[in-house]
Amino acid sequence: MARRVMPQIHKRVISTSIAIIFLFSLLVGFLINQVYVKNYVAMYSSELVAEVPHIVGELRRDNMLELGQNAPNLGQPIPETKHSEYLAFICEQDGSASWMSSEARNSGMSDICLYVPYSMKEPDMIYYKESPYVVHVISEATYSTSELFIVVRDVSPQLEKLAHVKRQTWFYVGLAFFAATGLLYAASYWSFSPLRKLAGELNEIAESRRETLDSDYPKELEDVTDALNRMITLRKDQTQRYRHAMDDLAHSLKSRLAATNALLDDSSLSREIMSKRIVEQVSQMDDMVQYQLKRALVGQRGLVREKTELRPVIDSLSGMFSKIYGDKPVNVTLNLQELPSLPLNKADLTELLGNLLENAFRFCISEVRISSREMIDHYVLTVEDDGLGVAETLRESIFQRGVRADQLNPGTGIGLAVCDEIVESYGGKIRVIESELEGAAFIMTFPKLR
C-alpha cells in the first residue's frame, strides 16, 4: 500500500507551528527557572542580612572589628551566640584563615580559604569537598585591605530543591508542549476540513455524481469555489456545445445528402452538370463541418459578424430543397428590397435559413414567402408558408431540442432549436405566428449594432 504523503501546505503549517510552540516552551521554561533562581537568591540574601548582627557580634567578641582604624563604635550589646548556617572567615592572602566564626571552627573547614580566590569581589559558588557553597565577600565589615572577610553557606539542600523545581518545570512545560501540539493537530485537521471537503466534491464531480460545489464554504474559500463552479459550468456548457454541434452537423448533413441523392437519381441532368451540382453539395457539407466545429470550439457569441447578402443564400437553398421536394411545385416569393442583407455570418445565415426553408418546403402546400425589412432599432426577417401552421400550444416549445410539432413524419426535433440558438447568439428573438398565407410565419428580429 502506497504511503500517504502529507500535503505540502499542511506540512508547512504544522512544522512551523510546532517550531514556534517548541521555542516558546523553551523560553517559558527558562524564564520560570530564572524566576525561581531569583527567588532563591532573594531568600538567601534576606537570610544573610538577618545573620549579619550575629556575625558582627562574634567579630566584636573576638575584638576583630578593631582591625581597621576607622572601625565604628557600634555601642550595642553583643548578640547571644546561636546556631547559624552561615560560616564566617577572615582569609589571608596566603590562603590561611586568621579568624573563623564558632560554627566555622566546629565544621572543620579551616582550609576553606584555599578554595576562595583572593580577587573575588562578587558572590559566587565553589565546591569544597564535593559540596556546593555560596561565598559572599564582605571585606567592608572589617575595613581592611589586606584580608578577605567571607561568609559561606552550604547550599546542597537548596540546589536539590532548585533541581527538583527545574525538573518539575520542564516536565510541565513538556506536558504543555505536547498538549499544545495535539491541539494544533486537532485545530489544523478542523481548519483544513473545508479543503478535504472541496477535494471530495471535486472527485464526485469528476465521477458525475455531483454537478456543482456546495455554497457553504468559509468566506476565505468563496472566491475559489465560485471560480471552480464557473469553470465547471463553462466545461458543462462546452460539452453541451460539442453535443449540440454534433447533432446540428448531423442534421445539416442530412439535407445535403438528401440533395445529393436527388441529383444522382435525376436522369435529366447531364454528367457534367450533375458533377458540378454534387461538388457544390460536397463543398457546402465541408463548409458546414468547419462551421459546426468552430461553433463547438469558440461558442456562438465568438463568431465574427459580417453583412451577408440574402438572395444568394436563399437561391442556393431554394434550389437544393426544390430537388429534395421535387414531388410538389413550390413558388418561392422574395421581398428583400427594404433589407437586401443582414449583419450575420454567412454560415450562420445559411444554417438559419436552411432549417426554416426545409420546414417550409416540407409543410407548405405550394407557396413560401421570405421578406426582410429594417426598423428603427432592429432588423426583421420573416419566413412564411401556406401549410397547416403551428398550434398555439406548441409555439414556444418547438424551439426546444427534441420537441417536434409534426409527430407523423420522421425528424430529430433540433432544427428550430438551432435556429433559436443562432438568433439568440446575435441578441435577437425568434417567434412563430399564423401567416397571412394561413400557414406558419417565423419572425426573427436582430438588434442593430451600436
Short mmCIF file of C-alpha atoms in Angstrom, two decimals:
data_model
loop_
_atom_site.label_atom_id
_atom_site.label_comp_id
_atom_site.label_asym_id
_atom_site.label_seq_id
_atom_site.Cartn_x
_atom_site.Cartn_y
_atom_site.Cartn_z
CA MET A 1 0.00 0.00 0.00
CA ALA A 2 1.41 3.36 -1.01
CA ARG A 3 2.42 5.66 1.80
CA ARG A 4 0.18 8.66 2.09
CA VAL A 5 2.15 11.88 1.62
CA MET A 6 1.14 14.84 3.78
CA PRO A 7 0.10 17.83 1.65
CA GLN A 8 2.87 20.42 1.49
CA ILE A 9 0.79 23.34 2.79
CA HIS A 10 -0.41 21.24 5.74
CA LYS A 11 3.14 20.07 6.45
CA ARG A 12 4.47 23.60 6.36
CA VAL A 13 1.81 24.93 8.71
CA ILE A 14 2.28 22.07 11.18
CA SER A 15 6.11 22.23 11.11
CA THR A 16 6.20 26.00 11.53
CA SER A 17 3.64 25.97 14.33
CA ILE A 18 5.40 23.16 16.21
CA ALA A 19 8.71 25.02 15.91
CA ILE A 20 7.11 28.17 17.30
CA ILE A 21 5.48 26.27 20.17
CA PHE A 22 8.77 24.50 20.93
CA LEU A 23 10.77 27.74 21.07
CA PHE A 24 8.05 29.40 23.12
CA SER A 25 8.07 26.45 25.55
CA LEU A 26 11.85 26.70 25.93
CA LEU A 27 11.56 30.42 26.60
CA VAL A 28 8.79 29.93 29.16
CA GLY A 29 10.74 27.17 30.93
CA PHE A 30 13.89 29.29 31.02
CA LEU A 31 12.01 32.32 32.38
CA ILE A 32 10.25 30.24 35.04
CA ASN A 33 13.56 28.76 36.16
CA GLN A 34 15.12 32.22 36.25
CA VAL A 35 12.26 33.41 38.43
CA TYR A 36 12.85 30.51 40.81
CA VAL A 37 16.60 31.25 40.93
CA LYS A 38 15.93 34.92 41.65
CA ASN A 39 13.51 33.95 44.39
CA TYR A 40 16.13 31.70 45.94
CA VAL A 41 18.76 34.45 45.71
CA ALA A 42 16.37 36.95 47.32
CA MET A 43 15.56 34.47 50.09
CA TYR A 44 19.24 33.71 50.60
CA SER A 45 20.10 37.42 50.74
CA SER A 46 17.36 38.16 53.27
CA GLU A 47 18.57 35.30 55.46
CA LEU A 48 22.12 36.59 55.19
CA VAL A 49 21.01 40.07 56.26
CA ALA A 50 19.26 38.52 59.25
CA GLU A 51 22.52 36.77 60.20
CA VAL A 52 24.70 39.89 59.97
CA PRO A 53 24.14 41.01 63.62
CA HIS A 54 25.16 37.58 64.85
CA ILE A 55 28.35 37.61 62.73
CA VAL A 56 29.20 41.14 63.80
CA GLY A 57 28.62 40.11 67.40
CA GLU A 58 31.18 37.34 67.06
CA LEU A 59 33.65 39.75 65.49
CA ARG A 60 33.25 42.17 68.40
CA ARG A 61 33.56 39.38 70.87
CA ASP A 62 36.87 38.36 69.34
CA ASN A 63 37.96 42.03 69.01
CA MET A 64 38.21 41.60 65.24
CA LEU A 65 36.41 44.86 64.47
CA GLU A 66 39.48 46.75 65.64
CA LEU A 67 41.47 45.61 62.60
CA GLY A 68 40.58 48.82 60.85
CA GLN A 69 41.47 52.19 62.27
CA ASN A 70 38.14 53.66 61.21
CA ALA A 71 36.04 50.85 62.74
CA PRO A 72 32.86 52.38 64.13
CA ASN A 73 31.86 52.08 67.77
CA LEU A 74 28.58 50.32 67.48
CA GLY A 75 27.73 50.82 71.16
CA GLN A 76 25.40 47.86 71.02
CA PRO A 77 25.30 44.73 73.21
CA ILE A 78 26.84 41.59 71.71
CA PRO A 79 24.10 39.21 70.49
CA GLU A 80 23.94 35.81 72.03
CA THR A 81 25.66 33.06 70.08
CA LYS A 82 23.23 30.84 68.23
CA HIS A 83 23.40 28.14 65.58
CA SER A 84 23.82 29.55 62.09
CA GLU A 85 24.10 28.01 58.64
CA TYR A 86 26.41 30.86 57.66
CA LEU A 87 30.10 30.37 58.33
CA ALA A 88 32.35 33.43 58.54
CA PHE A 89 36.11 33.51 57.80
CA ILE A 90 38.85 36.09 57.52
CA CYS A 91 41.28 34.87 54.87
CA GLU A 92 44.86 36.00 54.43
CA GLN A 93 46.45 36.39 51.03
CA ASP A 94 48.42 33.15 51.51
CA GLY A 95 45.18 31.13 51.83
CA SER A 96 45.22 30.74 55.61
CA ALA A 97 42.32 31.68 57.88
CA SER A 98 43.19 34.25 60.55
CA TRP A 99 39.74 34.09 62.11
CA MET A 100 36.72 31.79 61.98
CA SER A 101 33.27 32.02 63.50
CA SER A 102 32.34 29.46 66.13
CA GLU A 103 30.21 27.50 63.65
CA ALA A 104 33.11 27.52 61.17
CA ARG A 105 35.53 26.17 63.79
CA ASN A 106 33.14 23.33 64.57
CA SER A 107 32.76 22.50 60.84
CA GLY A 108 36.40 21.62 60.36
CA MET A 109 36.75 23.91 57.33
CA SER A 110 39.95 25.70 58.32
CA ASP A 111 41.38 25.32 54.80
CA ILE A 112 38.38 26.87 53.04
CA CYS A 113 40.40 29.96 52.16
CA LEU A 114 42.49 27.86 49.77
CA TYR A 115 39.36 27.37 47.61
CA VAL A 116 38.35 31.03 47.57
CA PRO A 117 40.12 33.29 45.05
CA TYR A 118 41.57 36.30 46.88
CA SER A 119 40.44 38.53 43.98
CA MET A 120 36.76 37.56 44.39
CA LYS A 121 34.52 40.61 44.64
CA GLU A 122 31.08 39.27 43.75
CA PRO A 123 29.13 36.38 45.32
CA ASP A 124 29.99 33.05 43.70
CA MET A 125 29.64 29.32 44.25
CA ILE A 126 32.56 27.00 44.97
CA TYR A 127 32.83 23.26 45.61
CA TYR A 128 34.53 22.27 48.86
CA LYS A 129 34.96 18.51 49.37
CA GLU A 130 32.38 17.92 46.63
CA SER A 131 29.80 20.05 48.40
CA PRO A 132 28.49 23.31 46.93
CA TYR A 133 28.97 26.52 48.93
CA VAL A 134 27.93 30.07 48.18
CA VAL A 135 30.65 32.61 49.07
CA HIS A 136 29.90 36.27 49.93
CA VAL A 137 32.76 38.77 50.23
CA ILE A 138 32.11 41.32 52.97
CA SER A 139 35.56 43.00 53.31
CA GLU A 140 33.91 46.30 54.24
CA ALA A 141 32.87 44.77 57.56
CA THR A 142 36.47 44.89 58.85
CA TYR A 143 37.62 47.94 56.90
CA SER A 144 40.78 46.01 55.96
CA THR A 145 42.54 45.95 52.59
CA SER A 146 44.94 43.09 53.41
CA GLU A 147 42.43 40.47 54.45
CA LEU A 148 39.34 38.93 52.87
CA PHE A 149 36.25 38.64 55.03
CA ILE A 150 33.92 35.95 53.58
CA VAL A 151 30.66 34.30 54.58
CA VAL A 152 29.91 30.85 53.17
CA ARG A 153 26.91 28.59 53.30
CA ASP A 154 26.28 25.02 52.23
CA VAL A 155 23.60 25.18 49.52
CA SER A 156 23.25 21.45 48.77
CA PRO A 157 19.63 21.32 50.01
CA GLN A 158 18.76 24.49 48.08
CA LEU A 159 20.36 23.15 44.90
CA GLU A 160 18.46 19.90 45.27
CA LYS A 161 15.23 21.81 45.75
CA LEU A 162 16.07 24.03 42.80
CA ALA A 163 16.89 20.99 40.65
CA HIS A 164 13.60 19.41 41.70
CA VAL A 165 11.77 22.61 40.82
CA LYS A 166 13.55 22.73 37.44
CA ARG A 167 12.62 19.12 36.71
CA GLN A 168 9.01 19.85 37.58
CA THR A 169 9.11 23.00 35.50
CA TRP A 170 10.47 21.21 32.43
CA PHE A 171 8.05 18.34 32.98
CA TYR A 172 5.04 20.65 32.94
CA VAL A 173 6.49 22.71 30.09
CA GLY A 174 6.97 19.49 28.10
CA LEU A 175 3.48 18.36 29.00
CA ALA A 176 2.14 21.73 27.86
CA PHE A 177 4.17 21.43 24.64
CA PHE A 178 2.70 18.02 23.76
CA ALA A 179 -0.78 19.19 24.71
CA ALA A 180 -0.38 22.27 22.52
CA THR A 181 0.94 20.10 19.67
CA GLY A 182 -2.07 17.80 19.99
CA LEU A 183 -4.41 20.78 19.99
CA LEU A 184 -2.54 22.14 16.98
CA TYR A 185 -3.10 18.91 15.06
CA ALA A 186 -6.77 18.96 16.02
CA ALA A 187 -7.07 22.60 15.01
CA SER A 188 -5.28 22.00 11.71
CA TYR A 189 -7.49 19.00 10.98
CA TRP A 190 -10.57 21.12 11.63
CA SER A 191 -9.16 24.12 9.74
CA PHE A 192 -8.25 22.08 6.66
CA SER A 193 -11.53 20.14 6.64
CA PRO A 194 -13.05 22.55 4.05
CA LEU A 195 -10.18 21.72 1.70
CA ARG A 196 -10.75 17.99 2.19
CA LYS A 197 -14.45 18.56 1.55
CA LEU A 198 -13.56 20.54 -1.58
CA ALA A 199 -11.34 17.71 -2.85
CA GLY A 200 -14.11 15.18 -2.17
CA GLU A 201 -16.73 17.21 -4.02
CA LEU A 202 -14.37 17.73 -6.97
CA ASN A 203 -13.88 13.95 -7.13
CA GLU A 204 -17.66 13.50 -7.08
CA ILE A 205 -17.97 15.99 -9.93
CA ALA A 206 -15.27 14.14 -11.88
CA GLU A 207 -17.24 10.91 -11.34
CA SER A 208 -20.51 12.61 -12.44
CA ARG A 209 -22.07 12.14 -9.00
CA ARG A 210 -22.38 15.90 -8.44
CA GLU A 211 -22.88 18.91 -10.71
CA THR A 212 -21.58 21.86 -8.66
CA LEU A 213 -19.79 22.63 -5.40
CA ASP A 214 -21.73 23.47 -2.25
CA SER A 215 -22.12 27.11 -1.26
CA ASP A 216 -21.47 26.66 2.49
CA TYR A 217 -17.69 27.10 2.39
CA PRO A 218 -15.78 29.56 4.63
CA LYS A 219 -15.52 33.11 3.37
CA GLU A 220 -11.82 32.67 2.58
CA LEU A 221 -12.67 29.91 0.07
CA GLU A 222 -15.71 31.56 -1.51
CA ASP A 223 -13.70 33.10 -4.35
CA VAL A 224 -12.07 29.73 -5.05
CA THR A 225 -15.33 27.76 -5.02
CA ASP A 226 -17.10 30.40 -7.11
CA ALA A 227 -14.29 30.27 -9.67
CA LEU A 228 -14.40 26.46 -9.70
CA ASN A 229 -18.18 26.50 -10.12
CA ARG A 230 -17.82 28.90 -13.04
CA MET A 231 -15.17 26.66 -14.56
CA ILE A 232 -17.43 23.61 -14.08
CA THR A 233 -20.33 25.47 -15.69
CA LEU A 234 -18.12 26.52 -18.61
CA ARG A 235 -16.96 22.95 -19.04
CA LYS A 236 -20.53 21.72 -18.94
CA ASP A 237 -21.56 24.35 -21.47
CA GLN A 238 -18.61 23.43 -23.65
CA THR A 239 -19.59 19.76 -23.53
CA GLN A 240 -23.16 20.72 -24.33
CA ARG A 241 -21.96 22.80 -27.25
CA TYR A 242 -19.98 19.86 -28.59
CA ARG A 243 -23.03 17.64 -28.30
CA HIS A 244 -25.26 20.20 -29.95
CA ALA A 245 -22.68 20.83 -32.65
CA MET A 246 -22.58 17.13 -33.49
CA ASP A 247 -26.38 16.96 -33.57
CA ASP A 248 -26.55 20.10 -35.67
CA LEU A 249 -23.91 18.77 -38.00
CA ALA A 250 -25.79 15.52 -38.49
CA HIS A 251 -28.98 17.47 -39.08
CA SER A 252 -27.31 19.79 -41.60
CA LEU A 253 -25.57 16.99 -43.47
CA LYS A 254 -28.81 15.07 -43.76
CA SER A 255 -30.31 17.72 -46.08
CA ARG A 256 -27.16 17.91 -48.19
CA LEU A 257 -27.00 14.12 -48.51
CA ALA A 258 -30.66 14.05 -49.49
CA ALA A 259 -30.00 16.68 -52.14
CA THR A 260 -27.04 14.67 -53.43
CA ASN A 261 -29.17 11.53 -53.69
CA ALA A 262 -31.81 13.50 -55.56
CA LEU A 263 -29.18 14.73 -58.01
CA LEU A 264 -27.93 11.18 -58.54
CA ASP A 265 -31.49 10.00 -59.24
CA ASP A 266 -32.22 12.87 -61.68
CA SER A 267 -31.72 11.30 -65.12
CA SER A 268 -32.44 14.58 -66.88
CA LEU A 269 -29.14 16.10 -65.80
CA SER A 270 -26.03 15.67 -67.86
CA ARG A 271 -22.97 14.13 -66.25
CA GLU A 272 -21.14 17.46 -66.26
CA ILE A 273 -23.99 19.35 -64.62
CA MET A 274 -24.55 16.53 -62.11
CA SER A 275 -20.88 16.51 -61.16
CA LYS A 276 -20.93 20.28 -60.74
CA ARG A 277 -24.01 20.13 -58.51
CA ILE A 278 -22.58 17.29 -56.42
CA VAL A 279 -19.31 19.21 -55.97
CA GLU A 280 -21.40 22.17 -54.77
CA GLN A 281 -23.15 19.98 -52.22
CA VAL A 282 -19.86 18.45 -51.03
CA SER A 283 -18.39 21.95 -50.71
CA GLN A 284 -21.40 23.05 -48.67
CA MET A 285 -21.04 19.98 -46.45
CA ASP A 286 -17.35 20.78 -45.90
CA ASP A 287 -18.23 24.39 -45.02
CA MET A 288 -20.90 23.12 -42.63
CA VAL A 289 -18.45 20.76 -40.89
CA GLN A 290 -15.93 23.59 -40.44
CA TYR A 291 -18.64 25.92 -39.18
CA GLN A 292 -20.02 23.48 -36.61
CA LEU A 293 -16.54 22.68 -35.34
CA LYS A 294 -15.88 26.39 -34.96
CA ARG A 295 -19.11 26.84 -33.03
CA ALA A 296 -18.19 23.97 -30.75
CA LEU A 297 -14.75 25.43 -30.03
CA VAL A 298 -15.43 29.11 -29.50
CA GLY A 299 -19.17 29.29 -28.78
CA GLN A 300 -21.77 31.07 -30.84
CA ARG A 301 -21.11 34.56 -29.50
CA GLY A 302 -17.46 34.34 -30.52
CA LEU A 303 -18.19 34.13 -34.25
CA VAL A 304 -17.30 37.07 -36.43
CA ARG A 305 -20.23 39.18 -37.53
CA GLU A 306 -20.41 40.34 -41.09
CA LYS A 307 -23.03 41.51 -43.55
CA THR A 308 -24.33 38.74 -45.79
CA GLU A 309 -26.46 39.12 -48.90
CA LEU A 310 -29.78 37.30 -48.51
CA ARG A 311 -30.60 36.45 -52.15
CA PRO A 312 -27.55 34.26 -52.97
CA VAL A 313 -28.09 32.18 -49.82
CA ILE A 314 -31.85 31.86 -50.44
CA ASP A 315 -31.37 30.95 -54.11
CA SER A 316 -28.85 28.22 -53.22
CA LEU A 317 -31.07 26.75 -50.52
CA SER A 318 -34.25 27.00 -52.61
CA GLY A 319 -32.59 25.15 -55.47
CA MET A 320 -31.43 22.42 -53.10
CA PHE A 321 -34.84 21.92 -51.45
CA SER A 322 -36.58 22.05 -54.83
CA LYS A 323 -34.60 18.95 -55.73
CA ILE A 324 -35.34 17.26 -52.42
CA TYR A 325 -39.08 18.04 -52.50
CA GLY A 326 -39.42 17.77 -56.25
CA ASP A 327 -42.74 15.94 -55.94
CA LYS A 328 -44.63 19.22 -55.37
CA PRO A 329 -44.24 22.59 -57.10
CA VAL A 330 -43.27 25.31 -54.62
CA ASN A 331 -43.37 29.01 -55.51
CA VAL A 332 -40.80 30.99 -53.53
CA THR A 333 -41.59 34.71 -53.25
CA LEU A 334 -38.93 37.17 -52.11
CA ASN A 335 -39.45 40.65 -50.70
CA LEU A 336 -35.95 41.87 -49.92
CA GLN A 337 -35.91 45.40 -51.32
CA GLU A 338 -36.03 47.10 -47.90
CA LEU A 339 -33.21 44.99 -46.48
CA PRO A 340 -31.15 43.03 -49.03
CA SER A 341 -28.52 41.94 -46.45
CA LEU A 342 -28.30 41.11 -42.75
CA PRO A 343 -25.39 41.62 -40.27
CA LEU A 344 -24.95 37.86 -39.81
CA ASN A 345 -22.12 35.49 -40.52
CA LYS A 346 -22.75 33.69 -43.82
CA ALA A 347 -22.54 30.25 -42.22
CA ASP A 348 -24.99 31.33 -39.51
CA LEU A 349 -27.42 32.74 -42.07
CA THR A 350 -27.13 29.60 -44.22
CA GLU A 351 -27.79 27.35 -41.23
CA LEU A 352 -30.68 29.53 -40.04
CA LEU A 353 -32.45 29.79 -43.39
CA GLY A 354 -31.61 26.17 -44.24
CA ASN A 355 -33.58 24.87 -41.25
CA LEU A 356 -36.50 27.27 -41.76
CA LEU A 357 -36.76 26.66 -45.53
CA GLU A 358 -36.56 22.91 -45.07
CA ASN A 359 -39.59 23.06 -42.76
CA ALA A 360 -41.33 25.48 -45.10
CA PHE A 361 -40.80 23.24 -48.14
CA ARG A 362 -41.83 20.16 -46.15
CA PHE A 363 -45.10 21.54 -44.75
CA CYS A 364 -46.23 24.08 -47.37
CA ILE A 365 -48.87 23.41 -49.98
CA SER A 366 -47.44 25.46 -52.80
CA GLU A 367 -46.07 28.78 -51.60
CA VAL A 368 -43.18 30.05 -49.46
CA ARG A 369 -42.57 33.73 -48.82
CA ILE A 370 -39.36 35.35 -47.49
CA SER A 371 -39.23 39.03 -46.57
CA SER A 372 -36.89 41.39 -44.76
CA ARG A 373 -37.21 44.97 -43.55
CA GLU A 374 -35.33 47.50 -41.46
CA MET A 375 -36.90 49.13 -38.41
CA ILE A 376 -35.63 51.98 -36.21
CA ASP A 377 -33.58 49.85 -33.83
CA HIS A 378 -33.68 46.35 -35.31
CA TYR A 379 -33.92 44.20 -38.45
CA VAL A 380 -36.74 41.78 -39.22
CA LEU A 381 -36.53 38.57 -41.28
CA THR A 382 -39.69 36.55 -41.93
CA VAL A 383 -40.16 33.09 -43.48
CA GLU A 384 -43.79 32.06 -44.20
CA ASP A 385 -45.60 29.16 -45.84
CA ASP A 386 -49.18 28.22 -46.67
CA GLY A 387 -49.18 24.93 -44.80
CA LEU A 388 -51.06 23.82 -41.70
CA GLY A 389 -49.20 26.21 -39.36
CA VAL A 390 -48.19 25.59 -35.74
CA ALA A 391 -50.68 25.08 -32.94
CA GLU A 392 -50.68 27.82 -30.29
CA THR A 393 -49.84 25.28 -27.57
CA LEU A 394 -46.57 24.41 -29.35
CA ARG A 395 -45.41 27.86 -30.46
CA GLU A 396 -42.95 28.22 -27.59
CA SER A 397 -41.90 24.62 -27.01
CA ILE A 398 -40.95 23.87 -30.64
CA PHE A 399 -37.73 25.85 -30.15
CA GLN A 400 -36.57 23.36 -27.54
CA ARG A 401 -34.35 20.48 -28.60
CA GLY A 402 -36.20 17.25 -29.25
CA VAL A 403 -39.65 18.87 -29.49
CA ARG A 404 -41.40 18.40 -32.84
CA ALA A 405 -44.68 19.87 -33.98
CA ASP A 406 -45.12 17.13 -36.59
CA GLN A 407 -45.22 13.68 -34.99
CA LEU A 408 -46.20 11.88 -38.20
CA ASN A 409 -43.03 12.42 -40.20
CA PRO A 410 -39.51 11.42 -39.09
CA GLY A 411 -37.19 14.09 -37.72
CA THR A 412 -34.76 14.96 -34.95
CA GLY A 413 -36.51 17.96 -33.47
CA ILE A 414 -33.36 20.07 -33.34
CA GLY A 415 -33.68 22.28 -36.44
CA LEU A 416 -35.73 25.02 -34.80
CA ALA A 417 -33.63 24.75 -31.61
CA VAL A 418 -30.57 25.50 -33.74
CA CYS A 419 -32.38 28.50 -35.23
CA ASP A 420 -33.19 29.78 -31.75
CA GLU A 421 -29.55 29.41 -30.65
CA ILE A 422 -28.24 31.24 -33.72
CA VAL A 423 -30.71 34.13 -33.39
CA GLU A 424 -30.07 34.39 -29.65
CA SER A 425 -26.29 34.48 -30.24
CA TYR A 426 -26.83 37.77 -32.09
CA GLY A 427 -29.02 39.15 -29.32
CA GLY A 428 -32.18 38.57 -31.32
CA LYS A 429 -35.51 36.79 -30.86
CA ILE A 430 -37.45 34.28 -32.92
CA ARG A 431 -41.16 33.55 -32.68
CA VAL A 432 -43.84 31.86 -34.74
CA ILE A 433 -47.32 33.21 -35.50
CA GLU A 434 -50.02 32.49 -38.02
CA SER A 435 -49.08 33.63 -41.52
CA GLU A 436 -51.17 35.70 -43.91
CA LEU A 437 -50.82 32.63 -46.13
CA GLU A 438 -52.67 30.72 -43.34
CA GLY A 439 -49.60 28.67 -42.51
CA ALA A 440 -46.70 29.36 -40.13
CA ALA A 441 -44.76 32.62 -40.10
CA PHE A 442 -41.35 32.56 -38.38
CA ILE A 443 -40.36 36.13 -37.45
CA MET A 444 -36.77 36.90 -36.42
CA THR A 445 -35.62 40.25 -35.05
CA PHE A 446 -31.94 41.28 -34.80
CA PRO A 447 -30.86 44.39 -32.88
CA LYS A 448 -28.75 46.95 -34.66
CA LEU A 449 -25.12 47.18 -33.62
CA ARG A 450 -24.28 50.30 -31.62
#
